Amino acid sequence: MPLNRQQAMQTAEVLSEAVPYIQRFVGKTIVIKYGGNAMTDEKLKNSFARDIVMMKLIGLNPIVVHGGGPQIGDLLEKLNIESHFINGMRVTDSKTMDVVEMVLGGMVNKEIVGLINNNGGKAIGLTGKDGHLLGARKLRVKHKTPEMEAPEIIDIGHVGEVEHINTAVFDMLADSDFIPVIAPIGVGSDGSSYNINADLVAGKVAEVLKAEKLILLTNIAGLLDKDGSVLTGLSTQQVDALIEDGTIYGGMLPKIDCALGAVKSGVTSAHIIDGRVEHSCLLEIFTDEGVGTLISNSTL
């Protein structure tokens, strides 16, 4: 059905608004952590894939890092493998790690690659084990209750943190037509596999590549103030103050810490955006208003 004149004018305005952003970001690296509703809703999955393809077509260098916690939980349940969590992290024994690799490195990764390819892109799926992309070490978790004099160190199995990143893999792909899609599975010095939080992997990748943007897709509208309004255009100092006064707390803290760490380490800006909105990545990058919270080293 053809656009009427008003719709055509609105489309032209949006495209015109995007021009200076396109000029500014051509050749820049954008790291996107893909998760939440955007990974489960069919319409949102396809809009995300089209966003990534368009970024590549107009000259940006998108890198996708994905999660997959719900999918891991579903398969563990079907296999009658019980899940245990400590401080929000899944205890990962060898049997569970096999499932994690199967889901993240296989099922989820290949679905995302397929979505991007079906929408006209050329995606290539990687885990941190490919080319020793993500060197990892075991994550030691500290657990403390009020009655304890000192925290105890808990071994939660094959859960890791990023020790180093082999940037040569990204250098090889940067000037190609391929879009990297990374499953957050790291490899230890002894060859062991480690499950790493996808937000942390995305943040570290953005840091070492000195990316223009780190984008974290969430299931909320962005960082909210105490009145429930979305905050944006924040400096790192303002975010630190919001943590100090209790505006940012609980489950939002890990994402904020990830975004803050990236910006303080040289990433130009970090964005916590609403992945429930169609084409949220394009709206955040190429429009004045965006669809979430932007954090940078200076208020924009």
mmCIF file of C-alpha atoms in Angstrom:
data_model
loop_
_atom_site.group_PDB
_atom_site.id
_atom_site.type_symbol
_atom_site.label_atom_id
_atom_site.label_comp_id
_atom_site.label_asym_id
_atom_site.label_seq_id
_atom_site.Cartn_x
_atom_site.Cartn_y
_atom_site.Cartn_z
ATOM 1 C CA MET A 1 0.000 0.000 0.000
ATOM 2 C CA PRO A 2 1.540 3.332 -1.044
ATOM 3 C CA LEU A 3 2.383 5.962 1.589
ATOM 4 C CA ASN A 4 0.134 8.987 1.762
ATOM 5 C CA ARG A 5 1.761 12.423 1.568
ATOM 6 C CA GLN A 6 1.933 12.933 5.352
ATOM 7 C CA GLN A 7 3.531 9.522 5.899
ATOM 8 C CA ALA A 8 6.004 10.202 3.096
ATOM 9 C CA MET A 9 6.976 13.529 4.665
ATOM 10 C CA GLN A 10 7.476 11.889 8.064
ATOM 11 C CA THR A 11 9.675 9.232 6.474
ATOM 12 C CA ALA A 12 11.707 11.916 4.689
ATOM 13 C CA GLU A 13 12.146 13.825 7.983
ATOM 14 C CA VAL A 14 13.440 10.713 9.732
ATOM 15 C CA LEU A 15 15.905 9.981 6.927
ATOM 16 C CA SER A 16 17.062 13.602 6.896
ATOM 17 C CA GLU A 17 17.562 13.541 10.673
ATOM 18 C CA ALA A 18 19.737 10.441 10.320
ATOM 19 C CA VAL A 19 22.189 11.989 7.814
ATOM 20 C CA PRO A 20 24.526 13.778 10.272
ATOM 21 C CA TYR A 21 24.636 10.697 12.492
ATOM 22 C CA ILE A 22 25.511 8.469 9.547
ATOM 23 C CA GLN A 23 28.297 10.862 8.539
ATOM 24 C CA ARG A 24 29.599 10.939 12.097
ATOM 25 C CA PHE A 25 29.626 7.183 12.681
ATOM 26 C CA VAL A 26 30.783 5.754 9.333
ATOM 27 C CA GLY A 27 33.770 3.508 9.968
ATOM 28 C CA LYS A 28 33.105 3.368 13.719
ATOM 29 C CA THR A 29 32.704 0.192 15.775
ATOM 30 C CA ILE A 30 29.399 -0.380 17.560
ATOM 31 C CA VAL A 31 29.205 -3.271 20.059
ATOM 32 C CA ILE A 32 25.665 -4.478 20.763
ATOM 33 C CA LYS A 33 24.689 -6.836 23.577
ATOM 34 C CA TYR A 34 21.598 -8.661 22.308
ATOM 35 C CA GLY A 35 19.192 -10.165 24.834
ATOM 36 C CA GLY A 36 15.814 -9.913 26.543
ATOM 37 C CA ASN A 37 12.512 -9.696 24.658
ATOM 38 C CA ALA A 38 14.357 -8.816 21.447
ATOM 39 C CA MET A 39 15.642 -12.415 21.416
ATOM 40 C CA THR A 40 12.264 -14.089 21.912
ATOM 41 C CA ASP A 41 9.654 -12.047 20.020
ATOM 42 C CA GLU A 42 9.604 -12.887 16.296
ATOM 43 C CA LYS A 43 8.863 -9.353 15.120
ATOM 44 C CA LEU A 44 11.581 -7.901 17.381
ATOM 45 C CA LYS A 45 14.104 -10.530 16.269
ATOM 46 C CA ASN A 46 13.677 -9.568 12.640
ATOM 47 C CA SER A 47 13.731 -5.825 13.321
ATOM 48 C CA PHE A 48 16.984 -6.278 15.267
ATOM 49 C CA ALA A 49 18.526 -8.251 12.398
ATOM 50 C CA ARG A 50 17.527 -5.563 9.874
ATOM 51 C CA ASP A 51 19.036 -2.878 12.133
ATOM 52 C CA ILE A 52 22.362 -4.722 12.202
ATOM 53 C CA VAL A 53 22.336 -5.249 8.427
ATOM 54 C CA MET A 54 21.597 -1.573 7.796
ATOM 55 C CA MET A 55 24.440 -0.491 10.102
ATOM 56 C CA LYS A 56 26.871 -2.582 8.077
ATOM 57 C CA LEU A 57 25.483 -1.413 4.729
ATOM 58 C CA ILE A 58 25.963 2.273 5.544
ATOM 59 C CA GLY A 59 29.532 1.768 6.722
ATOM 60 C CA LEU A 60 29.402 1.104 10.459
ATOM 61 C CA ASN A 61 31.147 -1.894 12.023
ATOM 62 C CA PRO A 62 28.582 -3.685 14.233
ATOM 63 C CA ILE A 63 29.657 -6.500 16.579
ATOM 64 C CA VAL A 64 26.928 -8.544 18.278
ATOM 65 C CA VAL A 65 27.407 -10.297 21.631
ATOM 66 C CA HIS A 66 24.436 -12.366 22.759
ATOM 67 C CA GLY A 67 23.137 -13.998 25.898
ATOM 68 C CA GLY A 68 20.819 -16.961 26.235
ATOM 69 C CA GLY A 69 20.051 -17.626 29.907
ATOM 70 C CA PRO A 70 16.349 -18.510 29.420
ATOM 71 C CA GLN A 71 17.183 -20.902 26.571
ATOM 72 C CA ILE A 72 19.836 -22.596 28.730
ATOM 73 C CA GLY A 73 17.319 -22.939 31.561
ATOM 74 C CA ASP A 74 14.707 -24.451 29.238
ATOM 75 C CA LEU A 75 17.058 -27.142 27.941
ATOM 76 C CA LEU A 76 18.392 -27.970 31.407
ATOM 77 C CA GLU A 77 14.813 -28.454 32.557
ATOM 78 C CA LYS A 78 14.029 -30.737 29.613
ATOM 79 C CA LEU A 79 17.146 -32.783 30.458
ATOM 80 C CA ASN A 80 16.133 -32.926 34.151
ATOM 81 C CA ILE A 81 19.313 -31.110 35.192
ATOM 82 C CA GLU A 82 18.590 -28.947 38.209
ATOM 83 C CA SER A 83 19.851 -25.350 38.228
ATOM 84 C CA HIS A 84 21.320 -23.648 41.285
ATOM 85 C CA PHE A 85 22.107 -19.948 41.555
ATOM 86 C CA ILE A 86 24.459 -18.049 43.870
ATOM 87 C CA ASN A 87 24.327 -14.245 43.817
ATOM 88 C CA GLY A 88 22.295 -14.466 40.612
ATOM 89 C CA MET A 89 24.882 -16.637 38.812
ATOM 90 C CA ARG A 90 24.227 -20.169 37.636
ATOM 91 C CA VAL A 91 26.392 -22.815 39.272
ATOM 92 C CA THR A 92 27.940 -24.502 36.238
ATOM 93 C CA ASP A 93 29.352 -28.003 36.615
ATOM 94 C CA SER A 94 30.773 -29.953 33.655
ATOM 95 C CA LYS A 95 27.380 -31.354 32.630
ATOM 96 C CA THR A 96 25.768 -27.920 32.762
ATOM 97 C CA MET A 97 28.675 -26.410 30.823
ATOM 98 C CA ASP A 98 28.077 -28.925 28.034
ATOM 99 C CA VAL A 99 24.497 -27.632 27.799
ATOM 100 C CA VAL A 100 25.662 -24.004 27.908
ATOM 101 C CA GLU A 101 28.018 -24.609 24.974
ATOM 102 C CA MET A 102 25.320 -26.460 23.053
ATOM 103 C CA VAL A 103 22.783 -23.652 23.546
ATOM 104 C CA LEU A 104 24.974 -20.536 23.279
ATOM 105 C CA GLY A 105 27.554 -21.738 20.762
ATOM 106 C CA GLY A 106 25.087 -23.770 18.744
ATOM 107 C CA MET A 107 21.360 -23.124 18.853
ATOM 108 C CA VAL A 108 21.211 -19.435 19.828
ATOM 109 C CA ASN A 109 24.296 -18.285 17.943
ATOM 110 C CA LYS A 110 23.274 -19.976 14.716
ATOM 111 C CA GLU A 111 19.734 -18.626 14.946
ATOM 112 C CA ILE A 112 21.057 -15.047 15.177
ATOM 113 C CA VAL A 113 23.475 -15.666 12.311
ATOM 114 C CA GLY A 114 20.576 -17.022 10.260
ATOM 115 C CA LEU A 115 18.365 -14.028 11.055
ATOM 116 C CA ILE A 116 21.019 -11.557 9.929
ATOM 117 C CA ASN A 117 21.800 -13.558 6.792
ATOM 118 C CA ASN A 118 18.104 -13.900 5.926
ATOM 119 C CA ASN A 119 17.779 -10.121 6.145
ATOM 120 C CA GLY A 120 20.573 -9.504 3.654
ATOM 121 C CA GLY A 121 23.661 -9.486 5.852
ATOM 122 C CA LYS A 122 26.717 -11.742 6.093
ATOM 123 C CA ALA A 123 27.039 -12.834 9.699
ATOM 124 C CA ILE A 124 29.690 -15.155 11.048
ATOM 125 C CA GLY A 125 29.132 -16.973 14.348
ATOM 126 C CA LEU A 126 31.952 -17.238 16.880
ATOM 127 C CA THR A 127 32.466 -18.391 20.420
ATOM 128 C CA GLY A 128 35.283 -17.125 22.588
ATOM 129 C CA LYS A 129 37.077 -20.400 21.849
ATOM 130 C CA ASP A 130 37.401 -19.604 18.138
ATOM 131 C CA GLY A 131 40.852 -18.163 17.499
ATOM 132 C CA HIS A 132 41.241 -17.952 21.274
ATOM 133 C CA LEU A 133 39.010 -14.882 21.023
ATOM 134 C CA LEU A 134 38.044 -14.721 24.715
ATOM 135 C CA GLY A 135 40.722 -15.816 27.149
ATOM 136 C CA ALA A 136 39.069 -16.536 30.493
ATOM 137 C CA ARG A 137 39.818 -17.363 34.096
ATOM 138 C CA LYS A 138 37.579 -18.869 36.741
ATOM 139 C CA LEU A 139 35.359 -16.345 38.523
ATOM 140 C CA ARG A 140 35.653 -16.509 42.290
ATOM 141 C CA VAL A 141 32.428 -15.464 43.985
ATOM 142 C CA LYS A 142 32.430 -13.847 47.410
ATOM 143 C CA HIS A 143 29.434 -14.638 49.592
ATOM 144 C CA LYS A 144 28.774 -13.014 52.957
ATOM 145 C CA THR A 145 25.880 -13.137 55.399
ATOM 146 C CA PRO A 146 25.435 -10.753 58.365
ATOM 147 C CA GLU A 147 26.579 -13.370 60.865
ATOM 148 C CA MET A 148 29.846 -14.041 59.008
ATOM 149 C CA GLU A 149 33.005 -12.197 60.055
ATOM 150 C CA ALA A 150 34.529 -12.462 56.576
ATOM 151 C CA PRO A 151 33.143 -13.407 53.162
ATOM 152 C CA GLU A 152 33.628 -16.946 51.912
ATOM 153 C CA ILE A 153 34.981 -17.677 48.439
ATOM 154 C CA ILE A 154 32.630 -19.981 46.532
ATOM 155 C CA ASP A 155 33.583 -22.056 43.512
ATOM 156 C CA ILE A 156 30.604 -22.005 41.133
ATOM 157 C CA GLY A 157 32.273 -24.152 38.511
ATOM 158 C CA HIS A 158 32.747 -23.169 34.880
ATOM 159 C CA VAL A 159 31.762 -19.530 35.328
ATOM 160 C CA GLY A 160 34.465 -17.163 34.181
ATOM 161 C CA GLU A 161 35.561 -13.608 33.620
ATOM 162 C CA VAL A 162 37.432 -12.117 30.672
ATOM 163 C CA GLU A 163 41.199 -12.252 31.071
ATOM 164 C CA HIS A 164 42.159 -11.069 27.581
ATOM 165 C CA ILE A 165 40.678 -10.590 24.110
ATOM 166 C CA ASN A 166 42.393 -11.530 20.856
ATOM 167 C CA THR A 167 41.729 -8.370 18.844
ATOM 168 C CA ALA A 168 43.385 -9.877 15.751
ATOM 169 C CA VAL A 169 40.121 -11.749 15.083
ATOM 170 C CA PHE A 170 38.223 -8.449 14.943
ATOM 171 C CA ASP A 171 40.947 -6.785 12.873
ATOM 172 C CA MET A 172 40.581 -9.547 10.301
ATOM 173 C CA LEU A 173 36.802 -9.045 10.061
ATOM 174 C CA ALA A 174 36.644 -5.234 10.376
ATOM 175 C CA ASP A 175 37.303 -4.487 6.703
ATOM 176 C CA SER A 176 35.237 -7.389 5.421
ATOM 177 C CA ASP A 177 31.520 -7.687 4.749
ATOM 178 C CA PHE A 178 31.105 -10.063 7.688
ATOM 179 C CA ILE A 179 29.313 -9.218 10.936
ATOM 180 C CA PRO A 180 30.697 -11.049 14.010
ATOM 181 C CA VAL A 181 28.102 -12.680 16.290
ATOM 182 C CA ILE A 182 29.769 -13.789 19.527
ATOM 183 C CA ALA A 183 28.623 -16.341 22.084
ATOM 184 C CA PRO A 184 30.076 -15.492 25.533
ATOM 185 C CA ILE A 185 32.039 -18.706 26.078
ATOM 186 C CA GLY A 186 35.650 -18.190 27.079
ATOM 187 C CA VAL A 187 38.592 -20.556 27.127
ATOM 188 C CA GLY A 188 41.034 -20.978 29.993
ATOM 189 C CA SER A 189 44.785 -21.473 29.745
ATOM 190 C CA ASP A 190 44.210 -25.214 30.186
ATOM 191 C CA GLY A 191 41.579 -25.339 27.432
ATOM 192 C CA SER A 192 38.601 -25.427 29.811
ATOM 193 C CA SER A 193 35.383 -23.702 28.744
ATOM 194 C CA TYR A 194 33.856 -20.917 30.829
ATOM 195 C CA ASN A 195 30.415 -19.335 30.731
ATOM 196 C CA ILE A 196 30.820 -15.538 30.947
ATOM 197 C CA ASN A 197 28.136 -12.905 31.475
ATOM 198 C CA ALA A 198 27.279 -11.466 28.042
ATOM 199 C CA ASP A 199 27.075 -7.863 29.291
ATOM 200 C CA LEU A 200 30.619 -8.155 30.637
ATOM 201 C CA VAL A 201 31.907 -9.647 27.383
ATOM 202 C CA ALA A 202 30.269 -6.878 25.340
ATOM 203 C CA GLY A 203 31.744 -4.240 27.652
ATOM 204 C CA LYS A 204 35.257 -5.697 27.468
ATOM 205 C CA VAL A 205 35.083 -6.049 23.664
ATOM 206 C CA ALA A 206 33.984 -2.411 23.398
ATOM 207 C CA GLU A 207 36.825 -1.355 25.725
ATOM 208 C CA VAL A 208 39.671 -3.105 23.912
ATOM 209 C CA LEU A 209 38.432 -1.964 20.498
ATOM 210 C CA LYS A 210 37.855 1.610 21.752
ATOM 211 C CA ALA A 211 34.388 1.378 20.219
ATOM 212 C CA GLU A 212 32.278 4.405 19.421
ATOM 213 C CA LYS A 213 29.286 2.893 21.226
ATOM 214 C CA LEU A 214 28.336 0.067 23.557
ATOM 215 C CA ILE A 215 24.616 -0.710 23.324
ATOM 216 C CA LEU A 216 22.936 -2.929 25.939
ATOM 217 C CA LEU A 217 19.419 -4.087 25.011
ATOM 218 C CA THR A 218 17.114 -4.474 28.021
ATOM 219 C CA ASN A 219 13.456 -5.069 28.829
ATOM 220 C CA ILE A 220 12.996 -1.613 30.369
ATOM 221 C CA ALA A 221 12.724 1.891 28.936
ATOM 222 C CA GLY A 222 16.189 2.830 30.196
ATOM 223 C CA LEU A 223 17.631 4.211 33.411
ATOM 224 C CA LEU A 224 14.790 5.758 35.425
ATOM 225 C CA ASP A 225 14.850 8.519 38.015
ATOM 226 C CA LYS A 226 12.913 8.266 41.285
ATOM 227 C CA ASP A 227 9.789 9.587 39.521
ATOM 228 C CA GLY A 228 9.954 6.895 36.838
ATOM 229 C CA SER A 229 11.144 9.169 34.016
ATOM 230 C CA VAL A 230 13.896 8.030 31.647
ATOM 231 C CA LEU A 231 17.262 9.686 32.266
ATOM 232 C CA THR A 232 19.618 10.288 29.347
ATOM 233 C CA GLY A 233 22.552 12.461 28.325
ATOM 234 C CA LEU A 234 24.325 11.518 31.551
ATOM 235 C CA SER A 235 27.993 11.981 32.364
ATOM 236 C CA THR A 236 29.871 9.295 34.267
ATOM 237 C CA GLN A 237 29.978 11.652 37.258
ATOM 238 C CA GLN A 238 26.188 12.007 37.221
ATOM 239 C CA VAL A 239 25.765 8.230 37.095
ATOM 240 C CA ASP A 240 28.161 7.791 40.032
ATOM 241 C CA ALA A 241 26.020 10.286 41.984
ATOM 242 C CA LEU A 242 22.809 8.392 41.109
ATOM 243 C CA ILE A 243 24.361 5.190 42.453
ATOM 244 C CA GLU A 244 25.466 7.017 45.601
ATOM 245 C CA ASP A 245 21.990 8.436 46.327
ATOM 246 C CA GLY A 246 20.238 5.115 45.704
ATOM 247 C CA THR A 247 18.440 6.027 42.447
ATOM 248 C CA ILE A 248 20.291 3.172 40.755
ATOM 249 C CA TYR A 249 20.143 -0.030 42.759
ATOM 250 C CA GLY A 250 19.523 -3.775 42.648
ATOM 251 C CA GLY A 251 19.389 -5.600 39.327
ATOM 252 C CA MET A 252 20.204 -2.470 37.311
ATOM 253 C CA LEU A 253 23.608 -2.021 38.964
ATOM 254 C CA PRO A 254 25.503 -4.698 36.975
ATOM 255 C CA LYS A 255 24.432 -3.185 33.625
ATOM 256 C CA ILE A 256 25.247 0.324 34.810
ATOM 257 C CA ASP A 257 28.641 -0.840 36.111
ATOM 258 C CA CYS A 258 29.329 -2.433 32.730
ATOM 259 C CA ALA A 259 28.353 0.758 30.869
ATOM 260 C CA LEU A 260 30.345 2.972 33.238
ATOM 261 C CA GLY A 261 33.435 0.776 33.016
ATOM 262 C CA ALA A 262 33.347 0.899 29.213
ATOM 263 C CA VAL A 263 32.994 4.686 29.015
ATOM 264 C CA LYS A 264 35.666 5.268 31.649
ATOM 265 C CA SER A 265 37.972 2.983 29.632
ATOM 266 C CA GLY A 266 37.658 4.919 26.382
ATOM 267 C CA VAL A 267 34.344 3.941 24.745
ATOM 268 C CA THR A 268 32.768 7.184 23.514
ATOM 269 C CA SER A 269 29.284 6.413 24.835
ATOM 270 C CA ALA A 270 27.231 3.583 26.315
ATOM 271 C CA HIS A 271 23.500 3.142 25.799
ATOM 272 C CA ILE A 272 20.984 1.169 27.839
ATOM 273 C CA ILE A 273 17.996 0.899 25.518
ATOM 274 C CA ASP A 274 14.527 -0.574 25.342
ATOM 275 C CA GLY A 275 14.795 -3.744 23.270
ATOM 276 C CA ARG A 276 10.985 -4.098 23.315
ATOM 277 C CA VAL A 277 10.774 -1.277 20.750
ATOM 278 C CA GLU A 278 11.048 -2.242 17.083
ATOM 279 C CA HIS A 279 14.253 -0.959 15.452
ATOM 280 C CA SER A 280 15.470 0.291 18.832
ATOM 281 C CA CYS A 281 19.134 0.205 17.758
ATOM 282 C CA LEU A 282 18.564 2.439 14.734
ATOM 283 C CA LEU A 283 16.346 4.800 16.719
ATOM 284 C CA GLU A 284 18.994 5.172 19.417
ATOM 285 C CA ILE A 285 21.891 5.748 17.020
ATOM 286 C CA PHE A 286 20.306 7.791 14.238
ATOM 287 C CA THR A 287 17.626 9.967 15.878
ATOM 288 C CA ASP A 288 17.805 12.934 18.224
ATOM 289 C CA GLU A 289 15.537 11.449 20.901
ATOM 290 C CA GLY A 290 16.626 7.794 20.984
ATOM 291 C CA VAL A 291 14.936 5.083 23.040
ATOM 292 C CA GLY A 292 16.944 4.794 26.223
ATOM 293 C CA THR A 293 19.719 6.134 28.408
ATOM 294 C CA LEU A 294 22.975 7.494 26.989
ATOM 295 C CA ILE A 295 26.084 7.729 29.186
ATOM 296 C CA SER A 296 29.249 9.509 28.070
ATOM 297 C CA ASN A 297 32.282 11.267 29.561
ATOM 298 C CA SER A 298 30.505 14.569 29.050
ATOM 299 C CA THR A 299 26.821 15.434 28.939
ATOM 300 C CA LEU A 300 25.709 15.552 25.302
#
